[in-house]
Amino acid sequence: MLQARRLARTKWRDRLAGSAGHRAVEAVLASWDSWLDRVHGRHTYRLMQVLSGHGCFGKYLCRIGQEATAHCHHCDAERDTAQHTLEVCPAWEGKRYVLLQVIGGDLSLPAVVGAMARDEMSREAVASFCEQVMLKKEAAERDREMADPARQGVAGRWRCPGVTGLPPPLG
């Protein structure tokens, strides 16, 4: 049984390694064994947005046609990415300070994933940062949509139900 498990993990890792270039995959692969062997933590919707880069980030919104540019609406940066949000955007400095006190000074995605795999307190600190920041980014995106009649009704078709806070439609 143990040998079959090892083989399955190896095959899974090799398959993921074929997805090289995706930030979350590369970060998890860097902490593969500790990530799989962790006994703590569920991953939230907003945490997964930050890990994957798919959320209210200028780069992603521009790529899917919801924004004209990839710039950050919370500072003067030309590119708003998940890593920009996690590591450098001054709008989240206070929340980032709290995160750094728990997981240490390295906010590269492999280091963050490694910290999450290491212990529950680190995973909770990362999840809390993501939840707080993404809620504010989502609210700002909704405000921009409401202020721009050309975007009303269009963005909602692309967005996941969790972004608006409303339940998904039935049927």
PDB file of C-alpha atoms in Angstrom:
ATOM      1  CA  MET A   1       0.000   0.000   0.000  1.00  0.00           C
ATOM      2  CA  LEU A   2       2.787   2.429   0.900  1.00  0.00           C
ATOM      3  CA  GLN A   3       4.600   1.659  -2.340  1.00  0.00           C
ATOM      4  CA  ALA A   4       1.418   2.305  -4.349  1.00  0.00           C
ATOM      5  CA  ARG A   5       0.977   5.622  -2.572  1.00  0.00           C
ATOM      6  CA  ARG A   6       4.554   6.653  -3.338  1.00  0.00           C
ATOM      7  CA  LEU A   7       4.091   5.709  -6.976  1.00  0.00           C
ATOM      8  CA  ALA A   8       0.841   7.692  -7.217  1.00  0.00           C
ATOM      9  CA  ARG A   9       2.489  10.762  -5.649  1.00  0.00           C
ATOM     10  CA  THR A  10       5.424  10.488  -8.037  1.00  0.00           C
ATOM     11  CA  LYS A  11       3.121  10.237 -11.060  1.00  0.00           C
ATOM     12  CA  TRP A  12       1.068  13.182  -9.809  1.00  0.00           C
ATOM     13  CA  ARG A  13       4.217  15.273  -9.266  1.00  0.00           C
ATOM     14  CA  ASP A  14       5.540  14.388 -12.721  1.00  0.00           C
ATOM     15  CA  ARG A  15       2.215  15.329 -14.289  1.00  0.00           C
ATOM     16  CA  LEU A  16       2.183  18.657 -12.477  1.00  0.00           C
ATOM     17  CA  ALA A  17       5.793  19.288 -13.462  1.00  0.00           C
ATOM     18  CA  GLY A  18       4.526  19.249 -17.050  1.00  0.00           C
ATOM     19  CA  SER A  19       2.512  22.363 -16.132  1.00  0.00           C
ATOM     20  CA  ALA A  20       5.687  24.329 -15.452  1.00  0.00           C
ATOM     21  CA  GLY A  21       5.179  28.038 -15.773  1.00  0.00           C
ATOM     22  CA  HIS A  22       2.072  28.197 -13.622  1.00  0.00           C
ATOM     23  CA  ARG A  23       2.978  30.029 -10.423  1.00  0.00           C
ATOM     24  CA  ALA A  24       0.910  27.933  -8.007  1.00  0.00           C
ATOM     25  CA  VAL A  25       2.110  24.626  -9.450  1.00  0.00           C
ATOM     26  CA  GLU A  26       5.747  25.656  -9.217  1.00  0.00           C
ATOM     27  CA  ALA A  27       5.284  26.861  -5.637  1.00  0.00           C
ATOM     28  CA  VAL A  28       3.603  23.637  -4.527  1.00  0.00           C
ATOM     29  CA  LEU A  29       6.205  21.502  -6.289  1.00  0.00           C
ATOM     30  CA  ALA A  30       8.927  23.293  -4.307  1.00  0.00           C
ATOM     31  CA  SER A  31       7.306  22.013  -1.070  1.00  0.00           C
ATOM     32  CA  TRP A  32       5.726  18.888  -2.541  1.00  0.00           C
ATOM     33  CA  ASP A  33       6.149  16.386   0.293  1.00  0.00           C
ATOM     34  CA  SER A  34       5.410  18.789   3.150  1.00  0.00           C
ATOM     35  CA  TRP A  35       2.424  20.188   1.215  1.00  0.00           C
ATOM     36  CA  LEU A  36       0.918  16.722   0.763  1.00  0.00           C
ATOM     37  CA  ASP A  37       1.788  15.533   4.265  1.00  0.00           C
ATOM     38  CA  ARG A  38       0.371  18.545   6.117  1.00  0.00           C
ATOM     39  CA  VAL A  39      -2.408  17.703   8.541  1.00  0.00           C
ATOM     40  CA  HIS A  40      -3.878  21.164   8.881  1.00  0.00           C
ATOM     41  CA  GLY A  41      -5.899  23.588   6.886  1.00  0.00           C
ATOM     42  CA  ARG A  42      -8.498  24.003   4.242  1.00  0.00           C
ATOM     43  CA  HIS A  43      -7.975  26.397   1.401  1.00  0.00           C
ATOM     44  CA  THR A  44     -10.435  29.206   0.886  1.00  0.00           C
ATOM     45  CA  TYR A  45     -11.714  30.719  -2.329  1.00  0.00           C
ATOM     46  CA  ARG A  46      -9.757  33.944  -1.834  1.00  0.00           C
ATOM     47  CA  LEU A  47      -6.585  32.132  -0.813  1.00  0.00           C
ATOM     48  CA  MET A  48      -6.762  30.163  -4.045  1.00  0.00           C
ATOM     49  CA  GLN A  49      -7.231  33.410  -6.007  1.00  0.00           C
ATOM     50  CA  VAL A  50      -3.929  34.700  -4.662  1.00  0.00           C
ATOM     51  CA  LEU A  51      -2.143  31.396  -5.238  1.00  0.00           C
ATOM     52  CA  SER A  52      -3.437  31.054  -8.798  1.00  0.00           C
ATOM     53  CA  GLY A  53      -3.417  34.726  -9.786  1.00  0.00           C
ATOM     54  CA  HIS A  54      -7.025  34.422 -10.972  1.00  0.00           C
ATOM     55  CA  GLY A  55      -9.013  37.116  -9.212  1.00  0.00           C
ATOM     56  CA  CYS A  56      -9.349  40.885  -8.954  1.00  0.00           C
ATOM     57  CA  PHE A  57      -5.853  41.550 -10.240  1.00  0.00           C
ATOM     58  CA  GLY A  58      -5.368  44.023 -13.078  1.00  0.00           C
ATOM     59  CA  LYS A  59      -3.308  41.583 -15.132  1.00  0.00           C
ATOM     60  CA  TYR A  60      -5.936  38.846 -14.914  1.00  0.00           C
ATOM     61  CA  LEU A  61      -8.886  41.208 -15.456  1.00  0.00           C
ATOM     62  CA  CYS A  62      -7.153  42.667 -18.510  1.00  0.00           C
ATOM     63  CA  ARG A  63      -6.433  39.197 -19.876  1.00  0.00           C
ATOM     64  CA  ILE A  64     -10.121  38.195 -19.672  1.00  0.00           C
ATOM     65  CA  GLY A  65     -11.320  41.504 -21.099  1.00  0.00           C
ATOM     66  CA  GLN A  66     -12.758  43.100 -17.955  1.00  0.00           C
ATOM     67  CA  GLU A  67     -10.135  45.850 -17.763  1.00  0.00           C
ATOM     68  CA  ALA A  68      -8.433  47.861 -20.475  1.00  0.00           C
ATOM     69  CA  THR A  69      -5.054  47.798 -18.714  1.00  0.00           C
ATOM     70  CA  ALA A  70      -3.286  45.697 -16.104  1.00  0.00           C
ATOM     71  CA  HIS A  71      -2.523  48.617 -13.782  1.00  0.00           C
ATOM     72  CA  CYS A  72      -3.152  48.525 -10.032  1.00  0.00           C
ATOM     73  CA  HIS A  73      -6.147  50.553  -8.876  1.00  0.00           C
ATOM     74  CA  HIS A  74      -4.712  50.703  -5.350  1.00  0.00           C
ATOM     75  CA  CYS A  75      -1.314  52.256  -6.156  1.00  0.00           C
ATOM     76  CA  ASP A  76       0.577  53.590  -9.177  1.00  0.00           C
ATOM     77  CA  ALA A  77       2.004  50.254 -10.342  1.00  0.00           C
ATOM     78  CA  GLU A  78       1.633  49.467 -14.041  1.00  0.00           C
ATOM     79  CA  ARG A  79       0.905  45.776 -13.374  1.00  0.00           C
ATOM     80  CA  ASP A  80      -1.372  44.496 -10.651  1.00  0.00           C
ATOM     81  CA  THR A  81      -0.666  40.797 -10.139  1.00  0.00           C
ATOM     82  CA  ALA A  82      -1.240  38.406  -7.273  1.00  0.00           C
ATOM     83  CA  GLN A  83       2.454  38.714  -6.391  1.00  0.00           C
ATOM     84  CA  HIS A  84       2.280  42.527  -6.477  1.00  0.00           C
ATOM     85  CA  THR A  85      -0.678  42.357  -4.100  1.00  0.00           C
ATOM     86  CA  LEU A  86       1.026  39.860  -1.800  1.00  0.00           C
ATOM     87  CA  GLU A  87       4.460  41.418  -1.739  1.00  0.00           C
ATOM     88  CA  VAL A  88       4.644  45.123  -2.581  1.00  0.00           C
ATOM     89  CA  CYS A  89       1.388  47.050  -3.058  1.00  0.00           C
ATOM     90  CA  PRO A  90       1.449  49.836  -0.455  1.00  0.00           C
ATOM     91  CA  ALA A  91      -2.329  49.621  -0.029  1.00  0.00           C
ATOM     92  CA  TRP A  92      -1.919  46.353   1.878  1.00  0.00           C
ATOM     93  CA  GLU A  93       1.136  47.330   3.937  1.00  0.00           C
ATOM     94  CA  GLY A  94      -0.579  47.022   7.335  1.00  0.00           C
ATOM     95  CA  LYS A  95      -2.075  43.634   6.576  1.00  0.00           C
ATOM     96  CA  ARG A  96       1.233  42.489   5.060  1.00  0.00           C
ATOM     97  CA  TYR A  97       3.072  43.511   8.241  1.00  0.00           C
ATOM     98  CA  VAL A  98       0.872  41.153  10.280  1.00  0.00           C
ATOM     99  CA  LEU A  99       1.509  38.346   7.790  1.00  0.00           C
ATOM    100  CA  LEU A 100       5.274  38.901   7.871  1.00  0.00           C
ATOM    101  CA  GLN A 101       5.308  38.661  11.666  1.00  0.00           C
ATOM    102  CA  VAL A 102       3.987  35.105  11.404  1.00  0.00           C
ATOM    103  CA  ILE A 103       5.629  33.624   8.306  1.00  0.00           C
ATOM    104  CA  GLY A 104       8.875  35.592   8.090  1.00  0.00           C
ATOM    105  CA  GLY A 105      10.289  38.027   5.567  1.00  0.00           C
ATOM    106  CA  ASP A 106      10.132  36.051   2.317  1.00  0.00           C
ATOM    107  CA  LEU A 107       6.873  36.572   0.422  1.00  0.00           C
ATOM    108  CA  SER A 108       7.862  34.716  -2.732  1.00  0.00           C
ATOM    109  CA  LEU A 109       5.127  32.252  -3.554  1.00  0.00           C
ATOM    110  CA  PRO A 110       7.300  29.157  -2.897  1.00  0.00           C
ATOM    111  CA  ALA A 111       8.184  30.543   0.560  1.00  0.00           C
ATOM    112  CA  VAL A 112       4.531  31.345   1.326  1.00  0.00           C
ATOM    113  CA  VAL A 113       3.382  27.870   0.262  1.00  0.00           C
ATOM    114  CA  GLY A 114       6.221  26.333   2.296  1.00  0.00           C
ATOM    115  CA  ALA A 115       5.149  28.305   5.377  1.00  0.00           C
ATOM    116  CA  MET A 116       1.531  27.213   4.883  1.00  0.00           C
ATOM    117  CA  ALA A 117       2.634  23.578   4.675  1.00  0.00           C
ATOM    118  CA  ARG A 118       4.813  23.964   7.760  1.00  0.00           C
ATOM    119  CA  ASP A 119       2.184  24.911  10.351  1.00  0.00           C
ATOM    120  CA  GLU A 120      -1.424  25.913  10.919  1.00  0.00           C
ATOM    121  CA  MET A 121      -0.595  29.371  12.289  1.00  0.00           C
ATOM    122  CA  SER A 122       1.228  30.272   9.062  1.00  0.00           C
ATOM    123  CA  ARG A 123      -1.547  28.846   6.881  1.00  0.00           C
ATOM    124  CA  GLU A 124      -4.116  30.822   8.854  1.00  0.00           C
ATOM    125  CA  ALA A 125      -2.073  34.037   8.575  1.00  0.00           C
ATOM    126  CA  VAL A 126      -1.808  33.665   4.786  1.00  0.00           C
ATOM    127  CA  ALA A 127      -5.516  32.806   4.468  1.00  0.00           C
ATOM    128  CA  SER A 128      -6.473  35.793   6.643  1.00  0.00           C
ATOM    129  CA  PHE A 129      -4.334  38.178   4.565  1.00  0.00           C
ATOM    130  CA  CYS A 130      -5.881  36.843   1.354  1.00  0.00           C
ATOM    131  CA  GLU A 131      -9.424  37.056   2.694  1.00  0.00           C
ATOM    132  CA  GLN A 132      -9.068  40.640   3.928  1.00  0.00           C
ATOM    133  CA  VAL A 133      -7.269  41.972   0.874  1.00  0.00           C
ATOM    134  CA  MET A 134      -9.358  40.190  -1.750  1.00  0.00           C
ATOM    135  CA  LEU A 135     -12.617  41.334  -0.136  1.00  0.00           C
ATOM    136  CA  LYS A 136     -11.423  44.941  -0.481  1.00  0.00           C
ATOM    137  CA  LYS A 137     -10.207  44.396  -4.056  1.00  0.00           C
ATOM    138  CA  GLU A 138     -13.549  42.799  -4.978  1.00  0.00           C
ATOM    139  CA  ALA A 139     -15.492  45.704  -3.463  1.00  0.00           C
ATOM    140  CA  ALA A 140     -13.345  48.184  -5.411  1.00  0.00           C
ATOM    141  CA  GLU A 141     -13.973  46.236  -8.619  1.00  0.00           C
ATOM    142  CA  ARG A 142     -17.733  46.298  -8.007  1.00  0.00           C
ATOM    143  CA  ASP A 143     -17.547  50.066  -7.425  1.00  0.00           C
ATOM    144  CA  ARG A 144     -15.716  50.515 -10.744  1.00  0.00           C
ATOM    145  CA  GLU A 145     -18.327  48.402 -12.518  1.00  0.00           C
ATOM    146  CA  MET A 146     -21.164  50.456 -11.044  1.00  0.00           C
ATOM    147  CA  ALA A 147     -19.453  53.700 -12.059  1.00  0.00           C
ATOM    148  CA  ASP A 148     -19.002  52.560 -15.665  1.00  0.00           C
ATOM    149  CA  PRO A 149     -22.288  51.798 -17.457  1.00  0.00           C
ATOM    150  CA  ALA A 150     -20.384  50.093 -20.300  1.00  0.00           C
ATOM    151  CA  ARG A 151     -19.151  47.416 -17.871  1.00  0.00           C
ATOM    152  CA  GLN A 152     -22.425  46.782 -16.071  1.00  0.00           C
ATOM    153  CA  GLY A 153     -23.784  43.358 -16.816  1.00  0.00           C
ATOM    154  CA  VAL A 154     -20.669  42.303 -18.723  1.00  0.00           C
ATOM    155  CA  ALA A 155     -18.278  41.556 -15.872  1.00  0.00           C
ATOM    156  CA  GLY A 156     -20.803  39.548 -13.895  1.00  0.00           C
ATOM    157  CA  ARG A 157     -20.922  36.946 -16.640  1.00  0.00           C
ATOM    158  CA  TRP A 158     -17.208  36.239 -16.216  1.00  0.00           C
ATOM    159  CA  ARG A 159     -16.984  36.372 -12.465  1.00  0.00           C
ATOM    160  CA  CYS A 160     -17.311  33.480 -10.064  1.00  0.00           C
ATOM    161  CA  PRO A 161     -20.355  33.695  -7.773  1.00  0.00           C
ATOM    162  CA  GLY A 162     -18.191  34.161  -4.678  1.00  0.00           C
ATOM    163  CA  VAL A 163     -16.884  37.517  -5.900  1.00  0.00           C
ATOM    164  CA  THR A 164     -20.189  39.333  -5.532  1.00  0.00           C
ATOM    165  CA  GLY A 165     -21.054  37.675  -2.266  1.00  0.00           C
ATOM    166  CA  LEU A 166     -24.348  36.532  -3.760  1.00  0.00           C
ATOM    167  CA  PRO A 167     -25.288  32.870  -4.005  1.00  0.00           C
ATOM    168  CA  PRO A 168     -25.031  31.273  -7.442  1.00  0.00           C
ATOM    169  CA  PRO A 169     -28.261  31.244  -9.437  1.00  0.00           C
ATOM    170  CA  LEU A 170     -30.396  28.133  -9.117  1.00  0.00           C
ATOM    171  CA  GLY A 171     -31.178  26.030 -12.112  1.00  0.00           C
TER     172      GLY A 171
END
